[in-house]
PDB file of C-alpha atoms and ligand atoms in Angstrom:
ATOM      1  CA  MET A   1      15.108  18.554 -15.395  1.00 66.00           C
ATOM      2  CA  ASN A   2      12.061  16.888 -16.939  1.00 77.00           C
ATOM      3  CA  PRO A   3      13.023  16.476 -20.658  1.00 82.00           C
ATOM      4  CA  ARG A   4       9.422  16.681 -21.792  1.00 85.00           C
ATOM      5  CA  LEU A   5       9.073  20.076 -20.153  1.00 90.00           C
ATOM      6  CA  SER A   6      12.424  21.324 -21.466  1.00 92.00           C
ATOM      7  CA  ASN A   7      11.552  20.437 -25.035  1.00 93.00           C
ATOM      8  CA  LEU A   8       8.206  22.074 -24.703  1.00 95.00           C
ATOM      9  CA  PHE A   9       9.683  25.220 -23.198  1.00 96.00           C
ATOM     10  CA  GLU A  10      12.120  25.489 -26.074  1.00 96.00           C
ATOM     11  CA  GLN A  11       9.387  25.013 -28.624  1.00 96.00           C
ATOM     12  CA  VAL A  12       7.097  27.605 -27.074  1.00 97.00           C
ATOM     13  CA  TYR A  13       9.946  30.080 -26.615  1.00 97.00           C
ATOM     14  CA  ARG A  14      10.817  29.758 -30.309  1.00 96.00           C
ATOM     15  CA  GLU A  15       7.213  30.367 -31.296  1.00 96.00           C
ATOM     16  CA  LEU A  16       7.089  33.573 -29.281  1.00 96.00           C
ATOM     17  CA  ARG A  17      10.623  34.850 -29.822  1.00 96.00           C
ATOM     18  CA  PRO A  18      11.932  33.260 -33.023  1.00 95.00           C
ATOM     19  CA  ARG A  19      14.969  35.504 -33.326  1.00 95.00           C
ATOM     20  CA  ALA A  20      16.037  35.822 -29.709  1.00 94.00           C
ATOM     21  CA  PRO A  21      18.635  33.386 -28.380  1.00 95.00           C
ATOM     22  CA  LEU A  22      17.301  30.748 -26.042  1.00 95.00           C
ATOM     23  CA  PRO A  23      18.037  31.827 -22.470  1.00 95.00           C
ATOM     24  CA  GLU A  24      19.142  29.497 -19.730  1.00 95.00           C
ATOM     25  CA  PHE A  25      16.011  28.156 -18.151  1.00 96.00           C
ATOM     26  CA  GLU A  26      14.570  25.762 -15.649  1.00 94.00           C
ATOM     27  CA  VAL A  27      11.038  24.351 -15.751  1.00 94.00           C
ATOM     28  CA  ARG A  28       9.686  22.055 -13.123  1.00 90.00           C
ATOM     29  CA  PHE A  29       6.591  20.860 -11.390  1.00 87.00           C
ATOM     30  CA  PHE A  30       6.161  22.209  -7.924  1.00 82.00           C
ATOM     31  CA  PRO A  31       3.779  21.109  -5.149  1.00 75.00           C
ATOM     32  CA  PHE A  32       1.769  24.288  -4.873  1.00 69.00           C
ATOM     33  CA  SER A  33      -1.421  23.930  -2.901  1.00 64.00           C
ATOM     34  CA  ASN A  34      -3.460  25.290  -5.783  1.00 68.00           C
ATOM     35  CA  LEU A  35      -3.278  25.679  -9.504  1.00 75.00           C
ATOM     36  CA  ASN A  36      -0.381  28.078  -9.309  1.00 80.00           C
ATOM     37  CA  ASN A  37       2.078  28.600 -12.132  1.00 88.00           C
ATOM     38  CA  THR A  38       4.902  31.085 -11.921  1.00 90.00           C
ATOM     39  CA  ILE A  39       7.622  32.483 -14.124  1.00 93.00           C
ATOM     40  CA  ARG A  40      10.550  34.635 -13.049  1.00 93.00           C
ATOM     41  CA  LEU A  41      13.660  36.053 -14.585  1.00 93.00           C
ATOM     42  CA  ARG A  42      16.698  35.734 -12.314  1.00 91.00           C
ATOM     43  CA  GLN A  43      20.064  36.901 -13.558  1.00 91.00           C
ATOM     44  CA  GLY A  44      19.228  36.014 -17.118  1.00 90.00           C
ATOM     45  CA  ARG A  45      17.753  32.636 -16.174  1.00 95.00           C
ATOM     46  CA  VAL A  46      14.081  31.942 -16.734  1.00 96.00           C
ATOM     47  CA  LEU A  47      12.589  29.955 -13.863  1.00 95.00           C
ATOM     48  CA  VAL A  48       9.229  28.316 -14.364  1.00 94.00           C
ATOM     49  CA  ARG A  49       7.261  26.433 -11.751  1.00 92.00           C
ATOM     50  CA  LEU A  50       4.150  24.588 -12.792  1.00 90.00           C
ATOM     51  CA  SER A  51       1.628  23.293 -10.320  1.00 86.00           C
ATOM     52  CA  ASP A  52       2.084  19.555  -9.919  1.00 81.00           C
ATOM     53  CA  LEU A  53      -1.660  19.293 -10.421  1.00 79.00           C
ATOM     54  CA  LEU A  54      -0.763  19.588 -14.093  1.00 83.00           C
ATOM     55  CA  GLU A  55       1.747  16.772 -13.994  1.00 79.00           C
ATOM     56  CA  GLY A  56      -0.444  14.345 -15.904  1.00 76.00           C
ATOM     57  CA  ALA A  57      -1.971  17.003 -18.151  1.00 81.00           C
ATOM     58  CA  PRO A  58      -1.923  16.421 -21.909  1.00 82.00           C
ATOM     59  CA  GLU A  59       0.693  18.183 -24.018  1.00 87.00           C
ATOM     60  CA  PRO A  60      -1.603  20.891 -25.474  1.00 89.00           C
ATOM     61  CA  VAL A  61      -2.476  22.018 -21.948  1.00 88.00           C
ATOM     62  CA  LEU A  62       1.167  22.284 -20.899  1.00 92.00           C
ATOM     63  CA  HIS A  63       1.869  24.043 -24.179  1.00 94.00           C
ATOM     64  CA  ALA A  64      -0.915  26.511 -23.429  1.00 94.00           C
ATOM     65  CA  ILE A  65       0.272  27.335 -19.932  1.00 94.00           C
ATOM     66  CA  LEU A  66       3.895  27.756 -21.037  1.00 96.00           C
ATOM     67  CA  HIS A  67       2.701  30.011 -23.827  1.00 96.00           C
ATOM     68  CA  ILE A  68       0.797  32.175 -21.359  1.00 94.00           C
ATOM     69  CA  LEU A  69       3.719  32.393 -18.923  1.00 95.00           C
ATOM     70  CA  ILE A  70       6.407  33.137 -21.496  1.00 96.00           C
ATOM     71  CA  ALA A  71       4.175  35.651 -23.293  1.00 95.00           C
ATOM     72  CA  LYS A  72       3.555  37.436 -19.979  1.00 92.00           C
ATOM     73  CA  LEU A  73       7.240  37.542 -19.125  1.00 94.00           C
ATOM     74  CA  TYR A  74       8.175  39.135 -22.434  1.00 95.00           C
ATOM     75  CA  ARG A  75       5.002  41.221 -22.722  1.00 93.00           C
ATOM     76  CA  LYS A  76       3.811  39.493 -25.840  1.00 94.00           C
ATOM     77  CA  GLU A  77       0.206  39.096 -26.743  1.00 93.00           C
ATOM     78  CA  ILE A  78      -1.380  35.936 -25.380  1.00 92.00           C
ATOM     79  CA  ASP A  79      -2.874  33.783 -28.079  1.00 93.00           C
ATOM     80  CA  GLU A  80      -6.613  33.422 -27.448  1.00 93.00           C
ATOM     81  CA  ALA A  81      -6.687  29.729 -28.402  1.00 93.00           C
ATOM     82  CA  HIS A  82      -4.068  28.947 -25.750  1.00 93.00           C
ATOM     83  CA  ALA A  83      -5.823  31.068 -23.164  1.00 90.00           C
ATOM     84  CA  ALA A  84      -9.106  29.277 -23.846  1.00 90.00           C
ATOM     85  CA  ARG A  85      -7.458  25.854 -23.668  1.00 88.00           C
ATOM     86  CA  TYR A  86      -6.011  26.679 -20.290  1.00 87.00           C
ATOM     87  CA  ARG A  87      -9.235  28.154 -18.883  1.00 84.00           C
ATOM     88  CA  LYS A  88     -11.008  24.976 -19.909  1.00 83.00           C
ATOM     89  CA  ILE A  89      -8.763  22.630 -17.926  1.00 80.00           C
ATOM     90  CA  ALA A  90      -8.497  24.959 -14.938  1.00 77.00           C
ATOM     91  CA  GLY A  91     -12.239  24.882 -14.524  1.00 75.00           C
ATOM     92  CA  THR A  92     -12.767  21.149 -14.861  1.00 77.00           C
ATOM     93  CA  GLN A  93     -14.260  19.206 -12.036  1.00 73.00           C
ATOM     94  CA  ALA A  94     -11.229  16.905 -11.923  1.00 73.00           C
ATOM     95  CA  ILE A  95      -8.857  19.773 -11.218  1.00 74.00           C
ATOM     96  CA  THR A  96     -11.119  21.476  -8.695  1.00 73.00           C
ATOM     97  CA  GLU A  97     -11.588  18.222  -6.836  1.00 74.00           C
ATOM     98  CA  LYS A  98      -7.861  17.466  -6.896  1.00 74.00           C
ATOM     99  CA  MET A  99      -7.149  20.920  -5.500  1.00 72.00           C
ATOM    100  CA  ARG A 100      -9.591  20.409  -2.665  1.00 71.00           C
ATOM    101  CA  LEU A 101      -7.975  17.073  -1.762  1.00 70.00           C
ATOM    102  CA  ILE A 102      -4.463  18.437  -1.954  1.00 69.00           C
ATOM    103  CA  ARG A 103      -5.284  21.429   0.187  1.00 66.00           C
ATOM    104  CA  GLN A 104      -6.782  19.081   2.728  1.00 65.00           C
ATOM    105  CA  MET A 105      -3.801  16.745   2.745  1.00 63.00           C
ATOM    106  CA  ARG A 106      -1.054  19.323   2.611  1.00 60.00           C
ATOM    107  CA  GLY A 107      -2.838  21.489   5.095  1.00 55.00           C
ATOM    108  CA  ARG A 108      -3.158  18.651   7.553  1.00 54.00           C
ATOM    109  CA  LYS A 109       0.097  16.813   7.387  1.00 51.00           C
ATOM    110  CA  ARG A 110       3.138  18.767   6.598  1.00 52.00           C
ATOM    111  CA  ILE A 111       5.501  16.467   4.757  1.00 58.00           C
ATOM    112  CA  ALA A 112       8.272  15.392   7.108  1.00 75.00           C
ATOM    113  CA  GLY A 113      10.697  14.186   4.468  1.00 83.00           C
ATOM    114  CA  ALA A 114      12.568  10.972   3.769  1.00 85.00           C
ATOM    115  CA  SER A 115      15.606  11.567   5.864  1.00 86.00           C
ATOM    116  CA  GLY A 116      15.210  10.517   9.476  1.00 86.00           C
ATOM    117  CA  VAL A 117      17.717  10.487  12.296  1.00 84.00           C
ATOM    118  CA  HIS A 118      18.680   6.820  11.912  1.00 90.00           C
ATOM    119  CA  TYR A 119      17.244   5.703   8.605  1.00 94.00           C
ATOM    120  CA  HIS A 120      16.821   7.292   5.208  1.00 94.00           C
ATOM    121  CA  LEU A 121      13.680   6.080   3.463  1.00 95.00           C
ATOM    122  CA  GLU A 122      14.845   6.877  -0.058  1.00 93.00           C
ATOM    123  CA  GLU A 123      18.007   4.906   0.510  1.00 94.00           C
ATOM    124  CA  ILE A 124      15.981   1.944   1.775  1.00 96.00           C
ATOM    125  CA  PHE A 125      13.626   2.190  -1.172  1.00 95.00           C
ATOM    126  CA  GLU A 126      16.459   2.249  -3.714  1.00 93.00           C
ATOM    127  CA  ASP A 127      18.221  -0.647  -2.021  1.00 94.00           C
ATOM    128  CA  LEU A 128      15.049  -2.778  -2.155  1.00 95.00           C
ATOM    129  CA  ASN A 129      14.396  -1.572  -5.685  1.00 92.00           C
ATOM    130  CA  GLN A 130      17.791  -2.924  -6.778  1.00 92.00           C
ATOM    131  CA  ARG A 131      17.500  -6.167  -4.854  1.00 93.00           C
ATOM    132  CA  PHE A 132      13.949  -7.124  -5.776  1.00 92.00           C
ATOM    133  CA  PHE A 133      12.717  -5.082  -8.711  1.00 90.00           C
ATOM    134  CA  HIS A 134      15.812  -4.779 -10.950  1.00 89.00           C
ATOM    135  CA  GLY A 135      15.835  -1.074 -10.093  1.00 88.00           C
ATOM    136  CA  LEU A 136      12.790  -0.614 -12.283  1.00 88.00           C
ATOM    137  CA  MET A 137      10.377   0.867  -9.838  1.00 89.00           C
ATOM    138  CA  GLY A 138       9.777   4.609 -10.057  1.00 89.00           C
ATOM    139  CA  ARG A 139      10.336   6.055  -6.635  1.00 90.00           C
ATOM    140  CA  PRO A 140       7.287   7.747  -5.122  1.00 91.00           C
ATOM    141  CA  GLN A 141       7.641  10.473  -2.566  1.00 90.00           C
ATOM    142  CA  MET A 142       8.992   8.884   0.632  1.00 93.00           C
ATOM    143  CA  THR A 143       8.287  10.430   3.974  1.00 91.00           C
ATOM    144  CA  TRP A 144       8.294   9.756   7.687  1.00 91.00           C
ATOM    145  CA  SER A 145       4.972  10.505   9.329  1.00 86.00           C
ATOM    146  CA  ASN A 146       4.845  13.420  11.695  1.00 73.00           C
ATOM    147  CA  GLY A 147       3.008  11.748  14.516  1.00 64.00           C
ATOM    148  CA  HIS A 148       4.276   8.733  16.414  1.00 55.00           C
ATOM    149  CA  SER A 149       1.304   6.655  15.434  1.00 55.00           C
ATOM    150  CA  ARG A 150       1.202   3.003  16.387  1.00 51.00           C
ATOM    151  CA  TYR A 151      -1.918   2.483  14.339  1.00 56.00           C
ATOM    152  CA  SER A 152      -0.634   3.292  10.931  1.00 75.00           C
ATOM    153  CA  LEU A 153       2.814   1.760  10.656  1.00 86.00           C
ATOM    154  CA  GLY A 154       3.046   2.540   7.000  1.00 89.00           C
ATOM    155  CA  HIS A 155       0.813   3.264   4.077  1.00 88.00           C
ATOM    156  CA  TYR A 156       0.895   4.109   0.422  1.00 88.00           C
ATOM    157  CA  ASP A 157      -1.154   7.120  -0.589  1.00 84.00           C
ATOM    158  CA  PRO A 158      -1.938   6.785  -4.310  1.00 81.00           C
ATOM    159  CA  ALA A 159      -3.485  10.253  -4.601  1.00 78.00           C
ATOM    160  CA  HIS A 160      -0.116  11.788  -3.782  1.00 82.00           C
ATOM    161  CA  ASN A 161       2.058   8.887  -4.860  1.00 85.00           C
ATOM    162  CA  THR A 162       3.637   8.858  -1.424  1.00 89.00           C
ATOM    163  CA  ILE A 163       4.850   6.128   0.909  1.00 92.00           C
ATOM    164  CA  VAL A 164       4.515   7.183   4.522  1.00 91.00           C
ATOM    165  CA  VAL A 165       6.268   5.289   7.324  1.00 92.00           C
ATOM    166  CA  SER A 166       5.568   5.890  10.986  1.00 90.00           C
ATOM    167  CA  LYS A 167       8.298   7.793  12.756  1.00 88.00           C
ATOM    168  CA  ILE A 168       8.370   5.251  15.573  1.00 87.00           C
ATOM    169  CA  PHE A 169      10.663   3.176  13.332  1.00 91.00           C
ATOM    170  CA  ASP A 170      13.304   5.835  13.037  1.00 91.00           C
ATOM    171  CA  GLN A 171      15.091   4.656  16.172  1.00 89.00           C
ATOM    172  CA  PRO A 172      18.361   2.866  16.831  1.00 90.00           C
ATOM    173  CA  HIS A 173      16.775  -0.204  18.425  1.00 91.00           C
ATOM    174  CA  VAL A 174      14.588  -0.820  15.379  1.00 93.00           C
ATOM    175  CA  PRO A 175      16.228  -3.412  13.130  1.00 95.00           C
ATOM    176  CA  ARG A 176      16.636  -2.467   9.506  1.00 95.00           C
ATOM    177  CA  TYR A 177      14.752  -5.573   8.384  1.00 95.00           C
ATOM    178  CA  ALA A 178      11.594  -4.264  10.074  1.00 95.00           C
ATOM    179  CA  ILE A 179      11.688  -1.014   8.091  1.00 95.00           C
ATOM    180  CA  GLU A 180      12.623  -2.930   4.983  1.00 96.00           C
ATOM    181  CA  TYR A 181       9.547  -5.053   5.456  1.00 96.00           C
ATOM    182  CA  LEU A 182       7.277  -2.004   5.841  1.00 95.00           C
ATOM    183  CA  VAL A 183       8.704  -0.276   2.787  1.00 96.00           C
ATOM    184  CA  TYR A 184       8.681  -3.499   0.753  1.00 97.00           C
ATOM    185  CA  HIS A 185       5.026  -4.043   1.670  1.00 95.00           C
ATOM    186  CA  GLU A 186       4.095  -0.543   0.513  1.00 94.00           C
ATOM    187  CA  MET A 187       6.099  -1.016  -2.681  1.00 95.00           C
ATOM    188  CA  LEU A 188       3.925  -4.033  -3.386  1.00 95.00           C
ATOM    189  CA  HIS A 189       0.873  -1.802  -3.025  1.00 91.00           C
ATOM    190  CA  LEU A 190       2.320   0.271  -5.829  1.00 90.00           C
ATOM    191  CA  ARG A 191       2.739  -2.835  -7.948  1.00 89.00           C
ATOM    192  CA  HIS A 192      -0.624  -4.342  -7.088  1.00 89.00           C
ATOM    193  CA  PRO A 193      -3.286  -1.620  -7.096  1.00 82.00           C
ATOM    194  CA  VAL A 194      -6.498  -2.321  -5.196  1.00 78.00           C
ATOM    195  CA  LYS A 195      -8.888  -4.454  -7.236  1.00 77.00           C
ATOM    196  CA  MET A 196     -12.631  -4.661  -6.882  1.00 73.00           C
ATOM    197  CA  ARG A 197     -14.121  -8.141  -6.512  1.00 74.00           C
ATOM    198  CA  GLY A 198     -17.775  -7.383  -6.900  1.00 75.00           C
ATOM    199  CA  SER A 199     -18.281  -4.811  -4.183  1.00 72.00           C
ATOM    200  CA  ARG A 200     -15.312  -5.979  -2.127  1.00 74.00           C
ATOM    201  CA  ARG A 201     -12.021  -4.178  -2.273  1.00 73.00           C
ATOM    202  CA  CYS A 202      -9.180  -6.633  -2.626  1.00 76.00           C
ATOM    203  CA  VAL A 203      -6.211  -4.918  -1.050  1.00 81.00           C
ATOM    204  CA  HIS A 204      -3.812  -7.806  -0.510  1.00 89.00           C
ATOM    205  CA  SER A 205      -4.458 -10.052  -3.482  1.00 89.00           C
ATOM    206  CA  LYS A 206      -3.063 -13.543  -3.849  1.00 91.00           C
ATOM    207  CA  ALA A 207      -0.289 -12.252  -6.119  1.00 91.00           C
ATOM    208  CA  PHE A 208       0.500  -9.581  -3.537  1.00 93.00           C
ATOM    209  CA  GLN A 209       0.783 -12.139  -0.769  1.00 94.00           C
ATOM    210  CA  GLU A 210       2.960 -14.450  -2.847  1.00 94.00           C
ATOM    211  CA  GLU A 211       5.348 -11.641  -3.606  1.00 94.00           C
ATOM    212  CA  GLU A 212       5.420 -10.552   0.001  1.00 95.00           C
ATOM    213  CA  LYS A 213       6.849 -13.934   0.948  1.00 94.00           C
ATOM    214  CA  LEU A 214      10.021 -12.979  -0.918  1.00 93.00           C
ATOM    215  CA  CYS A 215      10.726 -10.324   1.684  1.00 92.00           C
ATOM    216  CA  PRO A 216      13.883 -11.250   3.592  1.00 85.00           C
ATOM    217  CA  GLN A 217      13.479 -11.956   7.300  1.00 93.00           C
ATOM    218  CA  LEU A 218       9.729 -11.708   6.903  1.00 94.00           C
ATOM    219  CA  ALA A 219       9.010 -13.782  10.009  1.00 94.00           C
ATOM    220  CA  GLU A 220      11.403 -11.771  12.196  1.00 95.00           C
ATOM    221  CA  ALA A 221       9.974  -8.519  10.890  1.00 95.00           C
ATOM    222  CA  LYS A 222       6.418  -9.594  11.651  1.00 92.00           C
ATOM    223  CA  ARG A 223       7.454 -10.737  15.105  1.00 93.00           C
ATOM    224  CA  PHE A 224       9.138  -7.415  15.766  1.00 92.00           C
ATOM    225  CA  LEU A 225       6.032  -5.463  14.674  1.00 89.00           C
ATOM    226  CA  LYS A 226       3.799  -7.580  16.881  1.00 87.00           C
ATOM    227  CA  GLY A 227       6.001  -6.841  19.859  1.00 84.00           C
ATOM    228  CA  LEU A 228       5.635  -3.068  19.500  1.00 79.00           C
TER     229      LEU A 228
HETATM  230 ZN1  LIG B 301      -1.054  -3.436   2.990  1.00 54.64          ZN
END
């Protein structure tokens, strides 16, 4: 579980119920398609799901929402300052816009998941992570695309921190080095965010291209992709 959330839950619980023993609990971010936050009591365990739209939210906001949820669960009075703090963020343009985008994305492409029939994208990511990035790269969401698109072989979607790889590669005749190349390329997009040069977007910078050359069997991989 996210340690930041656990600590916060404990703190808020203590504020609301100073004398009651801390129950078993689980708090996590969940990809709701709107600003949903839920709390449930299941066999003595408190289960909290926070909308992943709040994942980057500052501490006072998370504090406020946990306060509201825990207070509701135990029928305590909701502190007006917390309620106001939460209303304020929920109404901001940033959140509304994010919600619109997420609804669009999640509505359109249902996430297919990382595990294919022949290759597992998370396993490939972690293997490359160890070999080339000292295991230091945080793994984004990895998923096969739903369609068998030839046009988008792979892409990194920064809004959802997701690497998507076309399903056409999840086949026995596709060599592993070709998928490794695609995933490695998208990992470099994570490392080298798009820069603006004047009004031009620089997607594959010089540094990006230099690092791409370190990809093993680069030439074979490119040849294979061309032959598709
Ligand atoms: Zn690229």
